[in-house]
Amino acid sequence: MPYPGRMGRGSEMGRGPYEKSGLLRETSLPPMKTTKETFEIPYPFKSYEKDGKKTRDLINDEIVVDIKLWYLPFGEFEGHEVVFFEEQKKLDLKTEWKWR
Amino acid sequence: MRKILRIGLPLLAVTALWTATAYCEGGPKPAEQPKAKTIKELVERYDSSSCVECHEEAHGQWENSLHSRSMLGTGRTAPTIITAMEVGVKNFPYSGVKDDKDITVEHLRMCTKCHLPQLEDATDDVAREIIATIKGWQQAKKDGNDDYADKLEGTISSLNINCRVCHNRMAIIHKWSDGYAQPDTVYGSKEGAHDDPNFPKMAVAPALGESIFCGQCHGQGPNFELAHPSQCATLYGSYLFAYTAEGGSESCQECHMVKSGLGHDMQSYNSEEMRKMAVDVEVDGRSLFWRKNTAEGVIPMGIINVEITNKAGHTIPDG
């Protein structure tokens, strides 16, 4: 969402139409452009010592990620939000984790 | 040669006259009507129920759009107007407003310039009646008085952007060149006689199918012409400077009315059709071991890459 500037002055964000008359930051998706976002999601793991050495094991070698593109008017989930896009992605890490 | 000139010159004159009239579908500035003194009077003056008889499909489409309840909105617009008065206008030292009785058309204009442009044809009493109606509706909902809340909601919804607003009041933008919208004429894409006793004439509005027509309300940014500029929508500004400037060539109407198949059911993010038209999203995922640093060691990591392409003619979201 764009961050409306308060009265178009200073660095404070405005909210109501009576004070919005500038933009502090534009975070909308620009037309004719592709926006790229990367999300890093650590797998759950446990750290422990084995034979006097630190090691780690995966608690789960699969993660299910729900990707949703939300439109959130006024930043609250109160029934006016809509999902532009959603997709579920399953990731796995089913290889032996050799601690080095 | 003289014969050719004799035929050619009158033809040229006719063509020049036709070209001139094609840009003069409006006329002289109409005499000002007495201002409406109540919401009821204002609603009656802009009553578009006679349009339904012939334009049933367009009217049905419009009824589903937020234009048909531009003051109520999704239910958020009306309370926001109250907030603008209570938190904004009443607290501004030079607004002249300390109480609801001080509110005038000018004070509501920061909202009604787009949400109810025909309020210009009403007295300050109507501005105050609107505020009282919205507040009464809010109170009735709070009190659980559903019947009364529904009644007042109906009144708020009756204040809207209907056929007469777009096809008459706002139809002609460049009034000095194209003339003022005439009170007996409905403006669209055709000219001739029109089968409605209130609007017996049809004329072409030069910009009705152009993006600038929508830009009158779906704005460029702060409306500096007001005593207290506000800024809700920046959509037309985005269309001009981020879409057209990047090579985009489609109009608002082409996407929102024609390609979407929604016609007068003007929609944005609330419509699945429009959401599909607006963005393409590609998702890619992979996993790896991230050797982060000595302190945190190796982290098993899932990576999700998302590419969102905005295919609309403006930023998303906007309004």
GROMACS .gro file of C-alpha atoms in nm:
model
  419
    1MET     CA    1   0.000   0.000   0.000
    2PRO     CA    2   0.118   0.355  -0.058
    3TYR     CA    3   0.213   0.543   0.256
    4PRO     CA    4   0.020   0.873   0.237
    5GLY     CA    5   0.204   1.172   0.372
    6ARG     CA    6   0.028   1.378   0.633
    7MET     CA    7  -0.076   1.705   0.464
    8GLY     CA    8   0.206   1.633   0.218
    9ARG     CA    9   0.448   1.764   0.478
   10GLY     CA   10   0.715   1.606   0.695
   11SER     CA   11   0.769   1.237   0.743
   12GLU     CA   12   0.454   1.140   0.933
   13MET     CA   13   0.203   0.913   0.767
   14GLY     CA   14  -0.153   1.034   0.707
   15ARG     CA   15  -0.464   0.821   0.727
   16GLY     CA   16  -0.789   1.007   0.683
   17PRO     CA   17  -0.875   1.184   0.357
   18TYR     CA   18  -0.858   1.513   0.549
   19GLU     CA   19  -0.485   1.473   0.597
   20LYS     CA   20  -0.370   1.275   0.295
   21SER     CA   21  -0.210   1.499   0.037
   22GLY     CA   22   0.125   1.347  -0.037
   23LEU     CA   23   0.309   1.019  -0.065
   24LEU     CA   24   0.590   0.920   0.167
   25ARG     CA   25   0.651   0.583   0.011
   26GLU     CA   26   0.493   0.394  -0.274
   27THR     CA   27   0.475   0.022  -0.208
   28SER     CA   28   0.203  -0.061  -0.463
   29LEU     CA   29   0.272  -0.292  -0.753
   30PRO     CA   30   0.375  -0.067  -1.041
   31PRO     CA   31   0.202  -0.116  -1.377
   32MET     CA   32   0.393  -0.278  -1.664
   33LYS     CA   33   0.652  -0.411  -1.418
   34THR     CA   34   0.734  -0.742  -1.254
   35THR     CA   35   0.796  -0.730  -0.881
   36LYS     CA   36   1.015  -1.004  -0.736
   37GLU     CA   37   0.999  -1.116  -0.377
   38THR     CA   38   1.211  -1.386  -0.212
   39PHE     CA   39   1.115  -1.554   0.112
   40GLU     CA   40   1.363  -1.759   0.315
   41ILE     CA   41   1.194  -2.013   0.540
   42PRO     CA   42   1.420  -2.217   0.770
   43TYR     CA   43   1.325  -2.584   0.814
   44PRO     CA   44   1.266  -2.677   1.177
   45PHE     CA   45   1.574  -2.843   1.321
   46LYS     CA   46   1.725  -2.942   1.654
   47SER     CA   47   2.085  -2.886   1.758
   48TYR     CA   48   2.261  -3.131   1.986
   49GLU     CA   49   2.597  -3.282   2.062
   50LYS     CA   50   2.691  -3.629   1.947
   51ASP     CA   51   3.022  -3.788   2.035
   52GLY     CA   52   3.136  -3.451   2.164
   53LYS     CA   53   3.055  -3.273   1.839
   54LYS     CA   54   2.781  -3.029   1.758
   55THR     CA   55   2.533  -3.159   1.509
   56ARG     CA   56   2.183  -3.091   1.384
   57ASP     CA   57   1.887  -3.296   1.268
   58LEU     CA   58   1.584  -3.189   1.073
   59ILE     CA   59   1.263  -3.215   1.274
   60ASN     CA   60   1.069  -3.217   0.952
   61ASP     CA   61   1.210  -3.264   0.605
   62GLU     CA   62   0.896  -3.128   0.438
   63ILE     CA   63   0.740  -2.784   0.458
   64VAL     CA   64   0.416  -2.669   0.306
   65VAL     CA   65   0.409  -2.302   0.212
   66ASP     CA   66   0.090  -2.110   0.143
   67ILE     CA   67   0.161  -1.817  -0.086
   68LYS     CA   68  -0.113  -1.555  -0.075
   69LEU     CA   69  -0.128  -1.213  -0.231
   70TRP     CA   70  -0.362  -1.011  -0.010
   71TYR     CA   71  -0.523  -0.676  -0.055
   72LEU     CA   72  -0.571  -0.535   0.292
   73PRO     CA   73  -0.762  -0.208   0.307
   74PHE     CA   74  -0.643  -0.001   0.602
   75GLY     CA   75  -0.419  -0.283   0.714
   76GLU     CA   76  -0.673  -0.487   0.910
   77PHE     CA   77  -0.837  -0.822   0.847
   78GLU     CA   78  -1.198  -0.720   0.905
   79GLY     CA   79  -1.387  -0.874   0.618
   80HIS     CA   80  -1.288  -0.630   0.344
   81GLU     CA   81  -0.965  -0.803   0.254
   82VAL     CA   82  -0.942  -1.005  -0.066
   83VAL     CA   83  -0.697  -1.262  -0.195
   84PHE     CA   84  -0.565  -1.173  -0.538
   85PHE     CA   85  -0.375  -1.500  -0.569
   86GLU     CA   86  -0.301  -1.812  -0.370
   87GLU     CA   87  -0.098  -2.123  -0.429
   88GLN     CA   88   0.038  -2.395  -0.207
   89LYS     CA   89   0.396  -2.511  -0.257
   90LYS     CA   90   0.547  -2.822  -0.101
   91LEU     CA   91   0.918  -2.816  -0.041
   92ASP     CA   92   1.132  -3.105   0.080
   93LEU     CA   93   1.484  -3.159   0.192
   94LYS     CA   94   1.496  -3.536   0.179
   95THR     CA   95   1.870  -3.570   0.159
   96GLU     CA   96   2.110  -3.679   0.428
   97TRP     CA   97   2.226  -3.381   0.625
   98LYS     CA   98   2.597  -3.421   0.672
   99TRP     CA   99   2.721  -3.185   0.933
  100ARG     CA  100   3.056  -3.041   0.833
  101MET     CA  101  -1.104   2.398  -6.274
  102ARG     CA  102  -1.353   2.664  -6.161
  103LYS     CA  103  -1.624   2.394  -6.156
  104ILE     CA  104  -1.413   2.173  -5.931
  105LEU     CA  105  -1.356   2.469  -5.699
  106ARG     CA  106  -1.730   2.547  -5.699
  107ILE     CA  107  -1.807   2.192  -5.580
  108GLY     CA  108  -1.499   2.155  -5.361
  109LEU     CA  109  -1.527   2.471  -5.153
  110PRO     CA  110  -1.883   2.411  -5.030
  111LEU     CA  111  -1.784   2.052  -4.946
  112LEU     CA  112  -1.487   2.182  -4.750
  113ALA     CA  113  -1.716   2.425  -4.569
  114VAL     CA  114  -1.960   2.144  -4.481
  115THR     CA  115  -1.674   1.927  -4.355
  116ALA     CA  116  -1.536   2.214  -4.146
  117LEU     CA  117  -1.880   2.280  -3.999
  118TRP     CA  118  -1.928   1.911  -3.919
  119THR     CA  119  -1.589   1.896  -3.750
  120ALA     CA  120  -1.674   2.201  -3.545
  121THR     CA  121  -2.011   2.066  -3.434
  122ALA     CA  122  -1.858   1.726  -3.351
  123TYR     CA  123  -1.667   1.906  -3.075
  124CYS     CA  124  -1.959   2.121  -2.970
  125GLU     CA  125  -2.212   1.870  -2.847
  126GLY     CA  126  -2.265   2.075  -2.536
  127GLY     CA  127  -2.403   2.426  -2.533
  128PRO     CA  128  -2.414   2.748  -2.338
  129LYS     CA  129  -2.388   2.734  -1.962
  130PRO     CA  130  -2.739   2.641  -1.843
  131ALA     CA  131  -2.919   2.872  -1.605
  132GLU     CA  132  -2.863   2.767  -1.245
  133GLN     CA  133  -3.146   2.568  -1.093
  134PRO     CA  134  -3.265   2.643  -0.740
  135LYS     CA  135  -3.064   2.429  -0.505
  136ALA     CA  136  -3.215   2.113  -0.361
  137LYS     CA  137  -3.310   2.167   0.002
  138THR     CA  138  -3.333   1.806   0.115
  139ILE     CA  139  -3.173   1.471   0.035
  140LYS     CA  140  -3.508   1.365  -0.111
  141GLU     CA  141  -3.513   1.662  -0.347
  142LEU     CA  142  -3.155   1.601  -0.457
  143VAL     CA  143  -3.220   1.231  -0.517
  144GLU     CA  144  -3.534   1.311  -0.717
  145ARG     CA  145  -3.343   1.560  -0.929
  146TYR     CA  146  -3.093   1.290  -1.020
  147ASP     CA  147  -3.344   1.007  -1.036
  148SER     CA  148  -3.238   0.762  -1.307
  149SER     CA  149  -3.524   0.515  -1.269
  150SER     CA  150  -3.665   0.618  -1.607
  151CYS     CA  151  -3.345   0.487  -1.772
  152VAL     CA  152  -3.417   0.129  -1.660
  153GLU     CA  153  -3.701   0.078  -1.904
  154CYS     CA  154  -3.472   0.079  -2.207
  155HIS     CA  155  -3.130   0.024  -2.049
  156GLU     CA  156  -3.217  -0.264  -1.821
  157GLU     CA  157  -2.890  -0.453  -1.866
  158ALA     CA  158  -2.666  -0.149  -1.811
  159HIS     CA  159  -2.873  -0.046  -1.510
  160GLY     CA  160  -2.857  -0.395  -1.364
  161GLN     CA  161  -2.480  -0.399  -1.407
  162TRP     CA  162  -2.453  -0.055  -1.244
  163GLU     CA  163  -2.658  -0.168  -0.945
  164ASN     CA  164  -2.386  -0.422  -0.864
  165SER     CA  165  -2.112  -0.163  -0.871
  166LEU     CA  166  -1.996   0.066  -0.592
  167HIS     CA  167  -2.106   0.359  -0.811
  168SER     CA  168  -2.461   0.266  -0.708
  169ARG     CA  169  -2.375   0.336  -0.344
  170SER     CA  170  -2.085   0.576  -0.368
  171MET     CA  171  -2.155   0.743  -0.032
  172LEU     CA  172  -2.204   0.413   0.151
  173GLY     CA  173  -1.928   0.223  -0.029
  174THR     CA  174  -1.863  -0.121   0.110
  175GLY     CA  175  -1.989   0.021   0.438
  176ARG     CA  176  -1.660   0.196   0.509
  177THR     CA  177  -1.701   0.511   0.301
  178ALA     CA  178  -1.984   0.667   0.502
  179PRO     CA  179  -1.808   0.623   0.840
  180THR     CA  180  -1.488   0.760   0.685
  181ILE     CA  181  -1.677   1.075   0.586
  182ILE     CA  182  -1.782   1.113   0.950
  183THR     CA  183  -1.423   1.060   1.063
  184ALA     CA  184  -1.308   1.325   0.816
  185MET     CA  185  -1.548   1.571   0.979
  186GLU     CA  186  -1.496   1.467   1.344
  187VAL     CA  187  -1.121   1.409   1.347
  188GLY     CA  188  -1.027   1.644   1.066
  189VAL     CA  189  -1.253   1.936   0.985
  190LYS     CA  190  -1.382   2.001   1.340
  191ASN     CA  191  -1.026   2.015   1.472
  192PHE     CA  192  -0.888   2.246   1.207
  193PRO     CA  193  -0.872   2.598   1.358
  194TYR     CA  194  -0.975   2.780   1.041
  195SER     CA  195  -1.239   2.542   0.899
  196GLY     CA  196  -1.521   2.730   1.075
  197VAL     CA  197  -1.662   2.398   1.197
  198LYS     CA  198  -1.699   2.319   1.564
  199ASP     CA  199  -2.031   2.142   1.548
  200ASP     CA  200  -2.241   1.951   1.292
  201LYS     CA  201  -2.454   2.261   1.243
  202ASP     CA  202  -2.148   2.439   1.100
  203ILE     CA  203  -2.092   2.183   0.823
  204THR     CA  204  -2.152   2.309   0.470
  205VAL     CA  205  -2.126   2.173   0.118
  206GLU     CA  206  -1.776   2.318   0.102
  207HIS     CA  207  -1.665   2.112   0.402
  208LEU     CA  208  -1.802   1.791   0.256
  209ARG     CA  209  -1.652   1.867  -0.084
  210MET     CA  210  -1.325   1.688  -0.007
  211CYS     CA  211  -1.536   1.370  -0.008
  212THR     CA  212  -1.827   1.461  -0.233
  213LYS     CA  213  -1.620   1.602  -0.517
  214CYS     CA  214  -1.599   1.237  -0.623
  215HIS     CA  215  -1.847   1.047  -0.406
  216LEU     CA  216  -2.139   1.283  -0.476
  217PRO     CA  217  -2.051   1.559  -0.724
  218GLN     CA  218  -2.418   1.659  -0.753
  219LEU     CA  219  -2.406   1.787  -0.395
  220GLU     CA  220  -2.299   2.113  -0.561
  221ASP     CA  221  -2.666   2.143  -0.661
  222ALA     CA  222  -2.779   2.129  -0.299
  223THR     CA  223  -2.792   2.367  -0.003
  224ASP     CA  224  -2.579   2.342   0.308
  225ASP     CA  225  -2.886   2.194   0.481
  226VAL     CA  226  -2.843   1.885   0.262
  227ALA     CA  227  -2.478   1.856   0.366
  228ARG     CA  228  -2.589   1.858   0.731
  229GLU     CA  229  -2.873   1.615   0.657
  230ILE     CA  230  -2.622   1.373   0.506
  231ILE     CA  231  -2.406   1.387   0.818
  232ALA     CA  232  -2.710   1.339   1.042
  233THR     CA  233  -2.829   1.044   0.832
  234ILE     CA  234  -2.493   0.868   0.844
  235LYS     CA  235  -2.464   0.925   1.218
  236GLY     CA  236  -2.821   0.802   1.267
  237TRP     CA  237  -2.740   0.490   1.066
  238GLN     CA  238  -2.429   0.423   1.275
  239GLN     CA  239  -2.625   0.468   1.599
  240ALA     CA  240  -2.913   0.247   1.481
  241LYS     CA  241  -2.666  -0.030   1.394
  242LYS     CA  242  -2.502   0.008   1.735
  243ASP     CA  243  -2.844  -0.008   1.904
  244GLY     CA  244  -2.945  -0.316   1.704
  245ASN     CA  245  -3.233  -0.121   1.551
  246ASP     CA  246  -3.202  -0.308   1.221
  247ASP     CA  247  -3.517  -0.178   1.052
  248TYR     CA  248  -3.424   0.184   1.111
  249ALA     CA  249  -3.061   0.116   1.013
  250ASP     CA  250  -3.180  -0.043   0.686
  251LYS     CA  251  -3.403   0.256   0.617
  252LEU     CA  252  -3.119   0.503   0.671
  253GLU     CA  253  -2.880   0.283   0.474
  254GLY     CA  254  -3.127   0.305   0.186
  255THR     CA  255  -3.118   0.685   0.211
  256ILE     CA  256  -2.738   0.689   0.211
  257SER     CA  257  -2.732   0.448  -0.086
  258SER     CA  258  -2.974   0.671  -0.277
  259LEU     CA  259  -2.692   0.924  -0.291
  260ASN     CA  260  -2.485   0.779  -0.568
  261ILE     CA  261  -2.310   0.808  -0.903
  262ASN     CA  262  -2.586   0.709  -1.141
  263CYS     CA  263  -2.676   0.746  -1.510
  264ARG     CA  264  -2.745   1.116  -1.480
  265VAL     CA  265  -2.416   1.189  -1.312
  266CYS     CA  266  -2.195   1.027  -1.577
  267HIS     CA  267  -2.416   1.075  -1.882
  268ASN     CA  268  -2.511   1.432  -1.807
  269ARG     CA  269  -2.355   1.619  -1.518
  270MET     CA  270  -1.997   1.496  -1.563
  271ALA     CA  271  -2.026   1.407  -1.932
  272ILE     CA  272  -1.846   1.705  -2.079
  273ILE     CA  273  -1.508   1.791  -1.934
  274HIS     CA  274  -1.375   2.071  -2.156
  275LYS     CA  275  -1.667   2.308  -2.133
  276TRP     CA  276  -1.510   2.608  -2.305
  277SER     CA  277  -1.442   2.406  -2.620
  278ASP     CA  278  -1.716   2.142  -2.611
  279GLY     CA  279  -1.985   2.338  -2.432
  280TYR     CA  280  -2.171   2.269  -2.110
  281ALA     CA  281  -2.389   1.960  -2.067
  282GLN     CA  282  -2.744   2.059  -2.153
  283PRO     CA  283  -3.027   1.974  -1.912
  284ASP     CA  284  -3.237   1.809  -2.185
  285THR     CA  285  -2.961   1.592  -2.328
  286VAL     CA  286  -2.823   1.252  -2.239
  287TYR     CA  287  -2.461   1.208  -2.343
  288GLY     CA  288  -2.312   0.889  -2.477
  289SER     CA  289  -2.182   0.756  -2.806
  290LYS     CA  290  -2.483   0.839  -3.026
  291GLU     CA  291  -2.668   1.149  -3.131
  292GLY     CA  292  -3.029   1.206  -3.221
  293ALA     CA  293  -3.364   1.185  -3.050
  294HIS     CA  294  -3.395   1.009  -2.715
  295ASP     CA  295  -3.712   0.844  -2.596
  296ASP     CA  296  -3.734   1.006  -2.255
  297PRO     CA  297  -3.947   1.317  -2.191
  298ASN     CA  298  -3.687   1.450  -1.946
  299PHE     CA  299  -3.401   1.394  -2.188
  300PRO     CA  300  -3.541   1.416  -2.542
  301LYS     CA  301  -3.197   1.456  -2.702
  302MET     CA  302  -2.891   1.235  -2.734
  303ALA     CA  303  -2.545   1.371  -2.806
  304VAL     CA  304  -2.191   1.244  -2.819
  305ALA     CA  305  -1.971   1.338  -2.525
  306PRO     CA  306  -1.623   1.373  -2.676
  307ALA     CA  307  -1.437   1.218  -2.382
  308LEU     CA  308  -1.688   0.975  -2.234
  309GLY     CA  309  -1.491   0.678  -2.367
  310GLU     CA  310  -1.153   0.820  -2.273
  311SER     CA  311  -0.955   0.762  -1.955
  312ILE     CA  312  -0.972   1.130  -1.869
  313PHE     CA  313  -1.344   1.085  -1.810
  314CYS     CA  314  -1.276   0.843  -1.524
  315GLY     CA  315  -0.982   1.061  -1.417
  316GLN     CA  316  -1.229   1.330  -1.308
  317CYS     CA  317  -1.276   1.131  -0.988
  318HIS     CA  318  -1.020   0.850  -0.989
  319GLY     CA  319  -0.764   1.117  -0.940
  320GLN     CA  320  -0.421   1.246  -1.007
  321GLY     CA  321  -0.338   1.313  -0.647
  322PRO     CA  322  -0.418   1.603  -0.413
  323ASN     CA  323  -0.712   1.812  -0.532
  324PHE     CA  324  -0.539   2.146  -0.490
  325GLU     CA  325  -0.840   2.341  -0.606
  326LEU     CA  326  -1.005   2.283  -0.267
  327ALA     CA  327  -0.947   2.508   0.034
  328HIS     CA  328  -0.820   2.197   0.212
  329PRO     CA  329  -0.666   1.954  -0.040
  330SER     CA  330  -0.726   1.586   0.015
  331GLN     CA  331  -0.602   1.282  -0.166
  332CYS     CA  332  -0.778   0.952  -0.176
  333ALA     CA  333  -0.715   0.819  -0.524
  334THR     CA  334  -0.403   0.866  -0.733
  335LEU     CA  335  -0.509   0.621  -0.999
  336TYR     CA  336  -0.531   0.854  -1.299
  337GLY     CA  337  -0.193   0.999  -1.208
  338SER     CA  338  -0.049   0.651  -1.202
  339TYR     CA  339  -0.220   0.575  -1.535
  340LEU     CA  340  -0.063   0.883  -1.694
  341PHE     CA  341   0.283   0.873  -1.549
  342ALA     CA  342   0.353   0.505  -1.483
  343TYR     CA  343   0.140   0.321  -1.740
  344THR     CA  344   0.109   0.547  -2.044
  345ALA     CA  345   0.463   0.673  -1.992
  346GLU     CA  346   0.583   0.310  -2.009
  347GLY     CA  347   0.401   0.245  -2.336
  348GLY     CA  348   0.058   0.137  -2.212
  349SER     CA  349  -0.218   0.237  -2.450
  350GLU     CA  350  -0.546   0.099  -2.321
  351SER     CA  351  -0.814   0.311  -2.162
  352CYS     CA  352  -0.988   0.255  -1.827
  353GLN     CA  353  -1.308   0.170  -2.014
  354GLU     CA  354  -1.140  -0.089  -2.238
  355CYS     CA  355  -1.028  -0.297  -1.940
  356HIS     CA  356  -1.299  -0.229  -1.680
  357MET     CA  357  -1.601  -0.233  -1.913
  358VAL     CA  358  -1.516  -0.413  -2.239
  359LYS     CA  359  -1.243  -0.673  -2.179
  360SER     CA  360  -1.382  -0.770  -1.841
  361GLY     CA  361  -1.729  -0.809  -1.991
  362LEU     CA  362  -1.863  -0.628  -1.684
  363GLY     CA  363  -2.002  -0.326  -1.870
  364HIS     CA  364  -2.145  -0.075  -1.624
  365ASP     CA  365  -2.067  -0.305  -1.333
  366MET     CA  366  -1.746  -0.113  -1.273
  367GLN     CA  367  -1.534  -0.324  -1.042
  368SER     CA  368  -1.186  -0.344  -0.904
  369TYR     CA  369  -1.039  -0.587  -0.652
  370ASN     CA  370  -1.381  -0.713  -0.538
  371SER     CA  371  -1.428  -0.882  -0.874
  372GLU     CA  372  -1.256  -1.212  -0.942
  373GLU     CA  373  -1.255  -1.124  -1.311
  374MET     CA  374  -1.069  -0.801  -1.247
  375ARG     CA  375  -0.825  -0.969  -1.007
  376LYS     CA  376  -0.736  -1.224  -1.274
  377MET     CA  377  -0.691  -0.950  -1.530
  378ALA     CA  378  -0.478  -0.744  -1.294
  379VAL     CA  379  -0.187  -0.967  -1.198
  380ASP     CA  380   0.013  -1.268  -1.310
  381VAL     CA  381   0.191  -1.449  -1.030
  382GLU     CA  382   0.467  -1.707  -1.075
  383VAL     CA  383   0.588  -1.906  -0.776
  384ASP     CA  384   0.902  -2.112  -0.763
  385GLY     CA  385   1.039  -2.307  -0.466
  386ARG     CA  386   1.358  -2.492  -0.373
  387SER     CA  387   1.550  -2.606  -0.070
  388LEU     CA  388   1.915  -2.585   0.029
  389PHE     CA  389   2.153  -2.582   0.320
  390TRP     CA  390   2.266  -2.231   0.394
  391ARG     CA  391   2.608  -2.209   0.553
  392LYS     CA  392   2.528  -1.885   0.726
  393ASN     CA  393   2.816  -1.808   0.962
  394THR     CA  394   3.024  -1.953   1.244
  395ALA     CA  395   2.780  -1.854   1.515
  396GLU     CA  396   2.464  -1.984   1.357
  397GLY     CA  397   2.615  -2.261   1.149
  398VAL     CA  398   2.430  -2.435   0.868
  399ILE     CA  399   2.060  -2.358   0.831
  400PRO     CA  400   1.827  -2.587   0.635
  401MET     CA  401   1.637  -2.339   0.424
  402GLY     CA  402   1.335  -2.333   0.198
  403ILE     CA  403   1.337  -2.060  -0.064
  404ILE     CA  404   1.022  -1.924  -0.225
  405ASN     CA  405   1.058  -1.691  -0.521
  406VAL     CA  406   0.750  -1.494  -0.622
  407GLU     CA  407   0.722  -1.287  -0.937
  408ILE     CA  408   0.417  -1.059  -0.957
  409THR     CA  409   0.347  -0.883  -1.284
  410ASN     CA  410   0.098  -0.599  -1.271
  411LYS     CA  411  -0.093  -0.604  -1.598
  412ALA     CA  412  -0.328  -0.323  -1.500
  413GLY     CA  413  -0.300   0.032  -1.626
  414HIS     CA  414  -0.220   0.170  -1.282
  415THR     CA  415  -0.059   0.076  -0.954
  416ILE     CA  416  -0.226  -0.192  -0.746
  417PRO     CA  417  -0.384  -0.117  -0.511
  418ASP     CA  418  -0.524   0.223  -0.596
  419GLY     CA  419  -0.864   0.381  -0.626
   0.00000   0.00000   0.00000
